Tab-separated table of C-alpha atoms in Angstrom:
chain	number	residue	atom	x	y	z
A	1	UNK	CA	44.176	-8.969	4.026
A	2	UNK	CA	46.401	-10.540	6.969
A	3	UNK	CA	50.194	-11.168	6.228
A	4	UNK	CA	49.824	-14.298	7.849
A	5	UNK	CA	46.887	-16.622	7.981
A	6	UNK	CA	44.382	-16.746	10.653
A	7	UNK	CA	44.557	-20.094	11.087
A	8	UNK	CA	48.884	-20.855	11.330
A	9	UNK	CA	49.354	-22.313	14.507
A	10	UNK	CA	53.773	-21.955	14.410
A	11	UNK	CA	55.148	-19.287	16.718
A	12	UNK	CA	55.327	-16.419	14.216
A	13	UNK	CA	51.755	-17.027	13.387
A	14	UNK	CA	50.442	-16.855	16.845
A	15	UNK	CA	52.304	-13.530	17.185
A	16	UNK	CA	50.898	-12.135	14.083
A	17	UNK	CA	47.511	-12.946	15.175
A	18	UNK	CA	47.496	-11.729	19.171
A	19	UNK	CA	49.931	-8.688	18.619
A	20	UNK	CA	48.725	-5.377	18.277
A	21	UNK	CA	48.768	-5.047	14.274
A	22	UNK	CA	47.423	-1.370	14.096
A	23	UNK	CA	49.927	-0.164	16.579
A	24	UNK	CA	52.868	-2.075	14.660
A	25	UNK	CA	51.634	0.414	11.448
A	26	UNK	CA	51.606	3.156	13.413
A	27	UNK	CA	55.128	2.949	15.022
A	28	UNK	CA	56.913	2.326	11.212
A	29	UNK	CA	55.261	5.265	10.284
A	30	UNK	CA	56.890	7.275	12.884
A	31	UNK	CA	60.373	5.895	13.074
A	32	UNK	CA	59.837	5.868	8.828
A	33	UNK	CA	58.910	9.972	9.612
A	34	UNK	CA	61.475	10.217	11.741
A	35	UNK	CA	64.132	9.101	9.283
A	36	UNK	CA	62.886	11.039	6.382
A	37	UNK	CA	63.229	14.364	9.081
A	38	UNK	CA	66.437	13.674	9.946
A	39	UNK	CA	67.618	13.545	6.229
A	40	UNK	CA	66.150	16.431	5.457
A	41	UNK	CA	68.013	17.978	8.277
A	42	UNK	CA	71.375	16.241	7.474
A	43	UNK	CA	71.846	16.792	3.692
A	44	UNK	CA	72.831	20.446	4.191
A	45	UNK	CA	74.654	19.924	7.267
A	46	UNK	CA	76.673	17.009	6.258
A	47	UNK	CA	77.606	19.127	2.996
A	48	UNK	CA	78.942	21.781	5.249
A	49	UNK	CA	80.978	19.415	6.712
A	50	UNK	CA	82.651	18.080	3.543
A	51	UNK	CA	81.282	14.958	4.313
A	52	UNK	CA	78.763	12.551	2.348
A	53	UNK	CA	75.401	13.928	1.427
A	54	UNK	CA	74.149	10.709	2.773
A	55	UNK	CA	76.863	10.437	5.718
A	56	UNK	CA	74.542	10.654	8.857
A	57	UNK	CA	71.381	9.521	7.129
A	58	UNK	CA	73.230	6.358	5.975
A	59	UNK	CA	74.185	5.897	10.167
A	60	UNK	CA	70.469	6.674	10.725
A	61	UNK	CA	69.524	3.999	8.755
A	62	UNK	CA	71.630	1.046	10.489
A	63	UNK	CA	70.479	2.653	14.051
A	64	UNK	CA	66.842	2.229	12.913
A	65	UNK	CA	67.006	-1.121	10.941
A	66	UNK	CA	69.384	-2.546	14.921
A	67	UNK	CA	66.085	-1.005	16.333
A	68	UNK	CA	63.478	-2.643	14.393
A	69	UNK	CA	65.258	-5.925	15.124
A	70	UNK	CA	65.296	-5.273	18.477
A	71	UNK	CA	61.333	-4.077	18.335
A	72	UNK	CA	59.664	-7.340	16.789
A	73	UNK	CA	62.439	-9.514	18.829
A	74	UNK	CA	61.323	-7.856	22.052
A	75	UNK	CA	57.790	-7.991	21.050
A	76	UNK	CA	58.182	-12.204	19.855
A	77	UNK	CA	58.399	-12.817	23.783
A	78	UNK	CA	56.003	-14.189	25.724
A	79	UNK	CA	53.913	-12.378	28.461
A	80	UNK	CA	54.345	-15.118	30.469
A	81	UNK	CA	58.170	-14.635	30.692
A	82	UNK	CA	58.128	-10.818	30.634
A	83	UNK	CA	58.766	-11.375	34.919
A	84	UNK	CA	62.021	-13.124	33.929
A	85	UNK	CA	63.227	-10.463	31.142
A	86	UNK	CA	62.166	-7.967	33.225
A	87	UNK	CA	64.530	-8.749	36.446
A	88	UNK	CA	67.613	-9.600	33.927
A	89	UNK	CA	67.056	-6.285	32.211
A	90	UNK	CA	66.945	-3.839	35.423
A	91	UNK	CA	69.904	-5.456	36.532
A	92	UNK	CA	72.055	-5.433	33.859
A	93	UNK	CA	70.510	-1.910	33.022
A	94	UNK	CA	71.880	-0.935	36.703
A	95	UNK	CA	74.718	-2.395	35.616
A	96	UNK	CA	75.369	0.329	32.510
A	97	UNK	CA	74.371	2.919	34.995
A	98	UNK	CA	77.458	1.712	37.514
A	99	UNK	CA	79.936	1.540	34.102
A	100	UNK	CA	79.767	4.783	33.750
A	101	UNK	CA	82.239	5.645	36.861
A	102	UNK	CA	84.324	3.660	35.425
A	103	UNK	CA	84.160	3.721	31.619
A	104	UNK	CA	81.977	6.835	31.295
A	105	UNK	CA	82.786	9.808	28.555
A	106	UNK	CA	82.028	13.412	29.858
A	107	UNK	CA	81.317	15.907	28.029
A	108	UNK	CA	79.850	19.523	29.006
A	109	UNK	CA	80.557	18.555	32.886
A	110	UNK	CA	78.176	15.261	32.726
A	111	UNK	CA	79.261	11.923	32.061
A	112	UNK	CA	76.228	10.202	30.421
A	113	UNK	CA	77.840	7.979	27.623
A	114	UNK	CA	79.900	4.911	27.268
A	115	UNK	CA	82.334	4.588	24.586
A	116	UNK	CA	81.726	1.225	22.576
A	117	UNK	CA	84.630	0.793	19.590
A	118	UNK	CA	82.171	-0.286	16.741
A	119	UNK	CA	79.004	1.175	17.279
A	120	UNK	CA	78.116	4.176	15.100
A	121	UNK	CA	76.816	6.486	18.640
A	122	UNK	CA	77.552	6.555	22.098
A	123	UNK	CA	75.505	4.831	24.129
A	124	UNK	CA	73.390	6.082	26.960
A	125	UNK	CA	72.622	3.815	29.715
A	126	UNK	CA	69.818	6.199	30.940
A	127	UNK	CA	67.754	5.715	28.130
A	128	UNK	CA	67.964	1.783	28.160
A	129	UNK	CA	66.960	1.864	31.671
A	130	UNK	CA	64.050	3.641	31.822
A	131	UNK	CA	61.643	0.535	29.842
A	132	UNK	CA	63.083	-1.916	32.246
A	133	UNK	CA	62.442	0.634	35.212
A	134	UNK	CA	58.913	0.587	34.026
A	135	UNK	CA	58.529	-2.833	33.902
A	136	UNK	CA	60.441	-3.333	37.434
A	137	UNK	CA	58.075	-1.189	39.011
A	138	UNK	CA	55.129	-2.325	37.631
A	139	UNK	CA	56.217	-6.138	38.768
A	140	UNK	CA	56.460	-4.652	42.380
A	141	UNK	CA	53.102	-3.174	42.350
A	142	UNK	CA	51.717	-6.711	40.407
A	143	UNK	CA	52.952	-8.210	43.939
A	144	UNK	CA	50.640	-5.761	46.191
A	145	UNK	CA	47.755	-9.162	46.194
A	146	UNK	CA	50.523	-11.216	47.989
A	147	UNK	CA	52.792	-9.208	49.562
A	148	UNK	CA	50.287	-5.997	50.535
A	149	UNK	CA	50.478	-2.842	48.879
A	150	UNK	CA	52.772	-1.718	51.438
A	151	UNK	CA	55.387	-3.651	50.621
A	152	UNK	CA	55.012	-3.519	47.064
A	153	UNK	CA	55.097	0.217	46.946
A	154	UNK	CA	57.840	0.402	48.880
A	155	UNK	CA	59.798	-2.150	46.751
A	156	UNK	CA	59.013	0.214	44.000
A	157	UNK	CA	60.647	2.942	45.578
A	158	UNK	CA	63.258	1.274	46.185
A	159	UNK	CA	63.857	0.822	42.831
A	160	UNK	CA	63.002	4.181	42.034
A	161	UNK	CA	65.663	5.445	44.210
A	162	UNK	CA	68.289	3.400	42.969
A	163	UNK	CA	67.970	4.695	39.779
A	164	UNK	CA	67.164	8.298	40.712
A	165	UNK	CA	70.585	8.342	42.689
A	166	UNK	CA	72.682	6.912	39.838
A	167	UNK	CA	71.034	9.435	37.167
A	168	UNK	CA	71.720	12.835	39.247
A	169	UNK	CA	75.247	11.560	40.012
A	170	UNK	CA	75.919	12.022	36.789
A	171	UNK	CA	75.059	14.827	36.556
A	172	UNK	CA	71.205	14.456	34.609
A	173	UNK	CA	68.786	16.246	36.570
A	174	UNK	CA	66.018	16.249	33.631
A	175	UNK	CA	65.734	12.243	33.739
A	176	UNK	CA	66.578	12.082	37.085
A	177	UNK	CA	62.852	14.096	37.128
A	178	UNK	CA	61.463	12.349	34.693
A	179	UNK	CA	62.074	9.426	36.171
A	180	UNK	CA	60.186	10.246	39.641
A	181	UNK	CA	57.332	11.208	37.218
A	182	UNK	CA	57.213	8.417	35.669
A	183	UNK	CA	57.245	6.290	39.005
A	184	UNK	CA	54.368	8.825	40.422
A	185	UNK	CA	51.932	8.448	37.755
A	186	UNK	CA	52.559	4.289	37.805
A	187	UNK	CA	51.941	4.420	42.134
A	188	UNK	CA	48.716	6.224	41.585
A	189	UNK	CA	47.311	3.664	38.302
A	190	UNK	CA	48.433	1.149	41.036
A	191	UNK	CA	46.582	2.109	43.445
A	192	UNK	CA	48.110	4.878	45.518
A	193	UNK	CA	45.680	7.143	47.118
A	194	UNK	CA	46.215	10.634	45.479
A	195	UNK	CA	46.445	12.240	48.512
A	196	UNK	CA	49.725	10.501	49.024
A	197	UNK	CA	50.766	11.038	45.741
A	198	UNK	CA	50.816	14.477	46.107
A	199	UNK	CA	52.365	14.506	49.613
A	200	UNK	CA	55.685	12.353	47.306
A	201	UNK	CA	55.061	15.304	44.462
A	202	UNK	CA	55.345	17.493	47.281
A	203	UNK	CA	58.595	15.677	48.617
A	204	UNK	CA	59.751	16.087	44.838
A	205	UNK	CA	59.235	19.609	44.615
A	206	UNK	CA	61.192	20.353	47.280
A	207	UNK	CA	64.100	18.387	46.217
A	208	UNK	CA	63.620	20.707	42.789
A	209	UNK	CA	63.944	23.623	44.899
A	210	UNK	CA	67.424	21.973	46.269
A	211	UNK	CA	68.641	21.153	42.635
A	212	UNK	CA	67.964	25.038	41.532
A	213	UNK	CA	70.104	26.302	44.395
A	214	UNK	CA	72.688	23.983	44.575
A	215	UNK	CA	73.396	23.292	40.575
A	216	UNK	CA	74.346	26.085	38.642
A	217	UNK	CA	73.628	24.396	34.934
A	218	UNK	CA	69.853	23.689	36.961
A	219	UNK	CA	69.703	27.233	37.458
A	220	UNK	CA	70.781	28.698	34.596
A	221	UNK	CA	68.276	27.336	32.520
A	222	UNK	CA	65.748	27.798	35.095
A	223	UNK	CA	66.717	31.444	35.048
A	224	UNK	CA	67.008	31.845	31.395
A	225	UNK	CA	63.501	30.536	31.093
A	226	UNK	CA	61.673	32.687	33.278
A	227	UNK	CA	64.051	35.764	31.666
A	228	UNK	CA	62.686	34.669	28.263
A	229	UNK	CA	58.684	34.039	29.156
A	230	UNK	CA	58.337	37.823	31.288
A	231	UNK	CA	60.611	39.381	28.315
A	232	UNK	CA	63.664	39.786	30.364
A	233	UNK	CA	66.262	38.966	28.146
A	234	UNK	CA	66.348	41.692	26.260
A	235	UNK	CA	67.838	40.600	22.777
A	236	UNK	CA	69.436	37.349	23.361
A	237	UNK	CA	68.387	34.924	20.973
A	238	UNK	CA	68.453	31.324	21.933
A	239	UNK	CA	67.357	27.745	20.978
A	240	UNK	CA	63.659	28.583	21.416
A	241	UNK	CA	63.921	32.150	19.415
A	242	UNK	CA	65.458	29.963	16.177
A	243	UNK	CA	62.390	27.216	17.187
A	244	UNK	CA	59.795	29.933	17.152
A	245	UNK	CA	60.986	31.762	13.780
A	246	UNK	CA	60.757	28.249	12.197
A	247	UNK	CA	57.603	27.184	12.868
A	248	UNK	CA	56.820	30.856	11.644
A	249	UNK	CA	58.752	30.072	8.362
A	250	UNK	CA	56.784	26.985	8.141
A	251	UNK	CA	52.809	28.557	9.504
A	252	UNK	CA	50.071	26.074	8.217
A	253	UNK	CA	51.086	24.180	5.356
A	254	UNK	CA	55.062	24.210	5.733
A	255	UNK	CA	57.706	24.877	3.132
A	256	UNK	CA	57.963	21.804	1.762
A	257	UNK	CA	60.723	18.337	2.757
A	258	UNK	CA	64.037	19.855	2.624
A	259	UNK	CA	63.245	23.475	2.174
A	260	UNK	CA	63.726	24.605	5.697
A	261	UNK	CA	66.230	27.339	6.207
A	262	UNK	CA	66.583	27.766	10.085
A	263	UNK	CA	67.640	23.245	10.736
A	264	UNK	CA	71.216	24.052	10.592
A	265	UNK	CA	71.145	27.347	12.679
A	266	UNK	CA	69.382	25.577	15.411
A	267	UNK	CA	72.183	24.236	17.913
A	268	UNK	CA	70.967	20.528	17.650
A	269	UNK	CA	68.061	20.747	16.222
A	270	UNK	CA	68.053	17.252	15.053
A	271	UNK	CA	68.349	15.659	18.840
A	272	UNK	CA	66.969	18.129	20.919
A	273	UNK	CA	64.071	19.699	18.428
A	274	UNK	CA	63.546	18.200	15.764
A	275	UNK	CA	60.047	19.589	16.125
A	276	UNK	CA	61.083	23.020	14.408
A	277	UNK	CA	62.375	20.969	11.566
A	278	UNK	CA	58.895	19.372	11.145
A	279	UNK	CA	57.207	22.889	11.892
A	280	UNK	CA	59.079	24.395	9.324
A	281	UNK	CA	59.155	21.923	6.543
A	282	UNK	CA	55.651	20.280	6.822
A	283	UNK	CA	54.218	23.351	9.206
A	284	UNK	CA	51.700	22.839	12.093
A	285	UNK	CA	49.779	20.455	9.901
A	286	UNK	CA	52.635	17.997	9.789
A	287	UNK	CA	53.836	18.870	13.663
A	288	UNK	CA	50.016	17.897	14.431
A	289	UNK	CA	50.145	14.619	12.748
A	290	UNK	CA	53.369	13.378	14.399
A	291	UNK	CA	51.589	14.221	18.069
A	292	UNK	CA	48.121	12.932	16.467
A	293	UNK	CA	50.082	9.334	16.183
A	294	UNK	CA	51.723	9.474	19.616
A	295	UNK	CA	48.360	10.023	20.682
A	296	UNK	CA	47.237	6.571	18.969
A	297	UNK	CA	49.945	4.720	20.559
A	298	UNK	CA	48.169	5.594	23.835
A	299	UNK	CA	44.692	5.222	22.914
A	300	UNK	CA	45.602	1.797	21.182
A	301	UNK	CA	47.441	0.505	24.184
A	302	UNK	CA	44.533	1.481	26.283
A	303	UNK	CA	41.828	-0.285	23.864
A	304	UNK	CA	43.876	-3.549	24.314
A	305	UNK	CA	44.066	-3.246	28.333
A	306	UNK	CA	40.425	-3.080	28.864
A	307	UNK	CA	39.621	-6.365	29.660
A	308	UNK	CA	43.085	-7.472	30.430
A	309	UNK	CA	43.532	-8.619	34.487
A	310	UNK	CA	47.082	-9.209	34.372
A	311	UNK	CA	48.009	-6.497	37.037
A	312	UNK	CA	51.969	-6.760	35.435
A	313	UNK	CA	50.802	-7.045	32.074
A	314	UNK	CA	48.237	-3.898	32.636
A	315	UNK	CA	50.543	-1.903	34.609
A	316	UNK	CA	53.571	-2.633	32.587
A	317	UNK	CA	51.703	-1.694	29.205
A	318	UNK	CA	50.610	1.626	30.764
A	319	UNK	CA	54.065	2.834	32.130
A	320	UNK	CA	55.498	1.832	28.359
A	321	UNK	CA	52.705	3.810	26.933
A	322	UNK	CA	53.398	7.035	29.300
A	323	UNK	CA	57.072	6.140	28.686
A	324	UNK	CA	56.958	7.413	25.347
A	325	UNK	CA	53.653	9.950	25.035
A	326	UNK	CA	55.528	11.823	28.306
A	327	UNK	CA	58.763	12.235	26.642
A	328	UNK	CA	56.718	13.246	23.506
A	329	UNK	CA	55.044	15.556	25.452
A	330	UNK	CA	58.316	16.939	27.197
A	331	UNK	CA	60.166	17.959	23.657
A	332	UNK	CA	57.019	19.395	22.400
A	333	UNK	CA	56.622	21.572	25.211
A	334	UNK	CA	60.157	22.758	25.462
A	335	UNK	CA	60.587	23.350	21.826
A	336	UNK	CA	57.511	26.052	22.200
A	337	UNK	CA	59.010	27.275	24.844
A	338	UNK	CA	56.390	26.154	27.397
A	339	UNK	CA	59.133	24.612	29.709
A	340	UNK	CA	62.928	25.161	30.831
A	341	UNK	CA	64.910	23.085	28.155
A	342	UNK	CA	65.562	19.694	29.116
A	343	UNK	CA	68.009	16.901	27.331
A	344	UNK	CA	64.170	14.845	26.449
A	345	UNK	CA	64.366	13.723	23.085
A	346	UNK	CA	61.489	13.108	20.965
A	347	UNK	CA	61.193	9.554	20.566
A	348	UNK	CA	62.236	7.973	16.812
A	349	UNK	CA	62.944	11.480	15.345
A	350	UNK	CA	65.499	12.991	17.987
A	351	UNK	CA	68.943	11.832	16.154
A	352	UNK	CA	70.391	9.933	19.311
A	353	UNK	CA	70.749	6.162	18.508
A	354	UNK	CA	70.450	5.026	22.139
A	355	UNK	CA	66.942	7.146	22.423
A	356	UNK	CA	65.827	5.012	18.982
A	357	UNK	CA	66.652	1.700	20.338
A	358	UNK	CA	65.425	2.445	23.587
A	359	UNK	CA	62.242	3.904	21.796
A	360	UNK	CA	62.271	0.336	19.873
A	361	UNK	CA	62.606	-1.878	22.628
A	362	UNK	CA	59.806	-0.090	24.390
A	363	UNK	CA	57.501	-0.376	21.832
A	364	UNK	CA	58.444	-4.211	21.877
A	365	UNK	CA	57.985	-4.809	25.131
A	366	UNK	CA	54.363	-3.134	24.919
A	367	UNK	CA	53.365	-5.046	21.894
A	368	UNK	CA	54.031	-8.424	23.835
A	369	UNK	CA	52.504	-7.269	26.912
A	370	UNK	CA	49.601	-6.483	25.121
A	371	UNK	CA	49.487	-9.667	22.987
A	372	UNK	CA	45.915	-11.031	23.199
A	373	UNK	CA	44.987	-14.682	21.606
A	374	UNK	CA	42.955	-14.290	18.875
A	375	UNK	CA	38.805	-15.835	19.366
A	376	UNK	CA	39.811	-18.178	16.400
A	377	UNK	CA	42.191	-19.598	18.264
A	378	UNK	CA	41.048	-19.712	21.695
A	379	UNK	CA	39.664	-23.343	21.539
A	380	UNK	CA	43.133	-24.473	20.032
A	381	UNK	CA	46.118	-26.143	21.710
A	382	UNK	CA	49.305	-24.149	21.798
C-alpha cells in the first residue's frame, strides 16, 4: 500500500510517485544498520572514556537525522534544475577545498578539516565535493552533442584537475586517486574509446609511481602492505591483523550485536573498518548482507536508467551510483587486507559525519535524477 495516493497531483505527491521507492527502503536500512553498528561499537568505548553510554551514539543520531533531511531535500529537486544545482554546488564545493589554506585544521601532517564552532564533527570538504564532481563532469560530457566530445572531455578534465590538485595539496593521496577513478570510469560510460582510457590509466599510474617515491606516508603504507601480503613483517601486528582475528571471532553466524571483543582494540575501527565490527558481531552472513544492499543500490539505479535519454540525467545517476558502490568496494577490500590502507570510509557506517551527509546528499541527488513520472500520470498537467 502507497504512503501517498496514486492519484495526488501536489508536489510531494508527484515525488512519491516518480522517485525510486525501493531504493529509498534500501538506503534507511543501511544508514538504520549503520547506526545500530556504530552503537554497538561506542557503548564500551564511550564507558572507557568516562563518558555517556549513549555519548557518541546520541551525536550519531543528529548527524544521521541532518543527513536524512538533506537526502529527501536533495532528492525533492527537479531534474530539470539539477544543471543549475549542479554548477552552484562545484563551485562553492571548490570553494571549501580553497578554505582549507586558510581555515584548515591539520592533524597527522594533512590538513583535511575545517573547524565549524557548533557542529558536532569536523567537516571535510573532500567528501562534499566528490557528488558535485560527479555531477560536474557528467554535465560536461551531456554537452559532447553540441559542443563535440572533444571539448566536452576536455572540460571534464579540467574539472578533474582542479580538484585532483587541491586534494593532493593537502596532503590526501587516496581521494586524490579515487577521484581520477572516478572521472575514468565516467569518460569511458561517456563515450571514451578504451584505448584512450587506458593510455590516461597509464598517465595515472605513473603519477602513482611519483607519489610512492616522493611521499614517505605513500610509501610507508605501500611498503607495509607488500611486507604483510609476502609475510615480511615478521610479528608486527597491525590494523588488518586485529580485522582478520575479528572476522575469525565472528566466522559464519557472528557473536551476536554488542558481543564483539576486538571493536575497541582496532585503532578506528568505527571510521576506517567498521567492517570487522560487522564481521565479528553479525559474522560473514551479516558482512554479506551490508555488500548484498550496496549491490541493490547499483542494480536499482541501473533498472531506472534503461530507457532514460537524458545524457546528464543517465550519466549523472551512474557516477552517483559508482560514487558510493566504489568507496564500498574500497573499505571492503582494505579491511581484508586486499589493498594498501586508504582513509575510504564505508559509506553510512564509517563514523565520520561529513562521509554520512555526503553519503546522504548523494543518494538525493540520484533519487531525483532518476525520478520517472508515473504512467498514471503521464496524460496529466503538472
Amino acid at each position: 500500500m502507497s504512503l501517498i495516493p496514486r492519484n495526488d497531483t501536489s508536489i510531494l505527491g508527484r515525488w512519491w510517485n516518480e522517485v525510486d521507492q525501493g531504493q529509498i527502503w534500501t538506503v534507511l536500512i543501511l544508514i538504520l544498520a549503520g547506526w545500530v553498528i556504530m552503537f554497538t561499537g561506542s557503548a564500551q568505548e564511550a564507558l572507557q572514556d568516562n563518558q555517556p553510554l549513549l555519548n557518541f551514539s546520541a551525536r550519531k543520531a543528529l548527524i544521521v537525522f541532518a543527513g536524512l533531511i538533506i537526502m529527501f531535500g536533495a532528492s525533492l529537486v527537479p531534474p530539470s534544475i539539477m544543471p543549475l544545482i549542479t554548477r552552484a554546488g562545484f563551485a562553492l564545493a571548490l570553494l571549501l577545498l580553497l578554505s582549507l589554506f586558510i581555515f584548515g585544521v591539520s592533524k597527522n601532517g594533512a590538513t583535511r578539516w575545517l573547524a565549524v564552532p557548533g557542529l558536532p564533527f569536523a567537516p571535510q570538504p573532500t567528501e562534499f565535493v566528490k557528488p558535485f564532481f560527479v555531477l560536474i563532469v557528467a554535465l560536461c560530457l551531456a554537452k559532447a552533442r553540441d559542443w563535440g566530445f572533444a571539448r566536452a572531455f576536455w572540460a571534464a578534465a579540467a574539472c578533474c584537475g582542479i580538484v585532483a590538485v587541491l586534494i593532493i595539496t593537502q596532503p590526501d593521496v587516496s581521494q586524490t586517486a579515487f577521484i581520477v577513478v572516478v572521472f575514468l570510469v565516467m569518460v569511458f560510460m561517456g563515450g571514451l574509446a578504451l584505448e584512450w582510457v587506458v593510455v590516461l590509466g597509464g598517465f595515472a599510474s605513473a603519477a602513482a609511481v611519483t607519489l610512492y617515491f616522493t611521499i614517505p606516508h605513500v610509501r610507508y603504507r605501500v611498503d607495509g602492505f607488500w611486507m604483510r601480503t609476502t609475510g615480511q613483517d615478521g610479528n608486527l601486528r597491525d590494523h588488518n591483523d586485529m580485522a582478520e582475528d575479528a572476522f575469525r571471532n565472528g566466522g559464519v553466524e557472528g557473536l551476536g550485536l554488542g558481543e564483539g571483543r576486538l571493536k575497541t582494540s582496532i585503532p578506528e575501527a568505527k571510521n576506517d573498518m567498521p567492517l570487522a565490527i560487522i564481521g565479528e558481531e553479525m559474522g560473514l552472513i551479516g558482512a554479506l548482507v551490508v555488500f548484498g544492499f550496496f549491490i541493490l543500490v547499483w542494480t536499482r539505479t541501473q533498472r531506472r536508467l534503461a530507457n532514460m535519454s537524458n545524457d546528464f540525467q543517465r550519466l549523472g545517476a551512474i557516477g552517483l551510483a559508482f560514487l558510493l558502490i566504489a568507496q564500498a568496494l574500497i573499505n571492503i577490500f582494505y579491511t581484508i587486507g586486499l589493498i594498501p590502507t586508504t582513509g575510504i570510509t564505508l559509506p553510512f557506517f564509517s563514523d565520520g559525519g561529513s562521509s554520512l551527509i555526503a553519503s546522504a546528499l548523494t543518494v538525493g541527488f540520484l533519487l531525483s535524477l532518476t525520478r520517472q513520472r508515473a504512467p498514471h500520470m503521464a496524460g496529466q498537467r503538472v
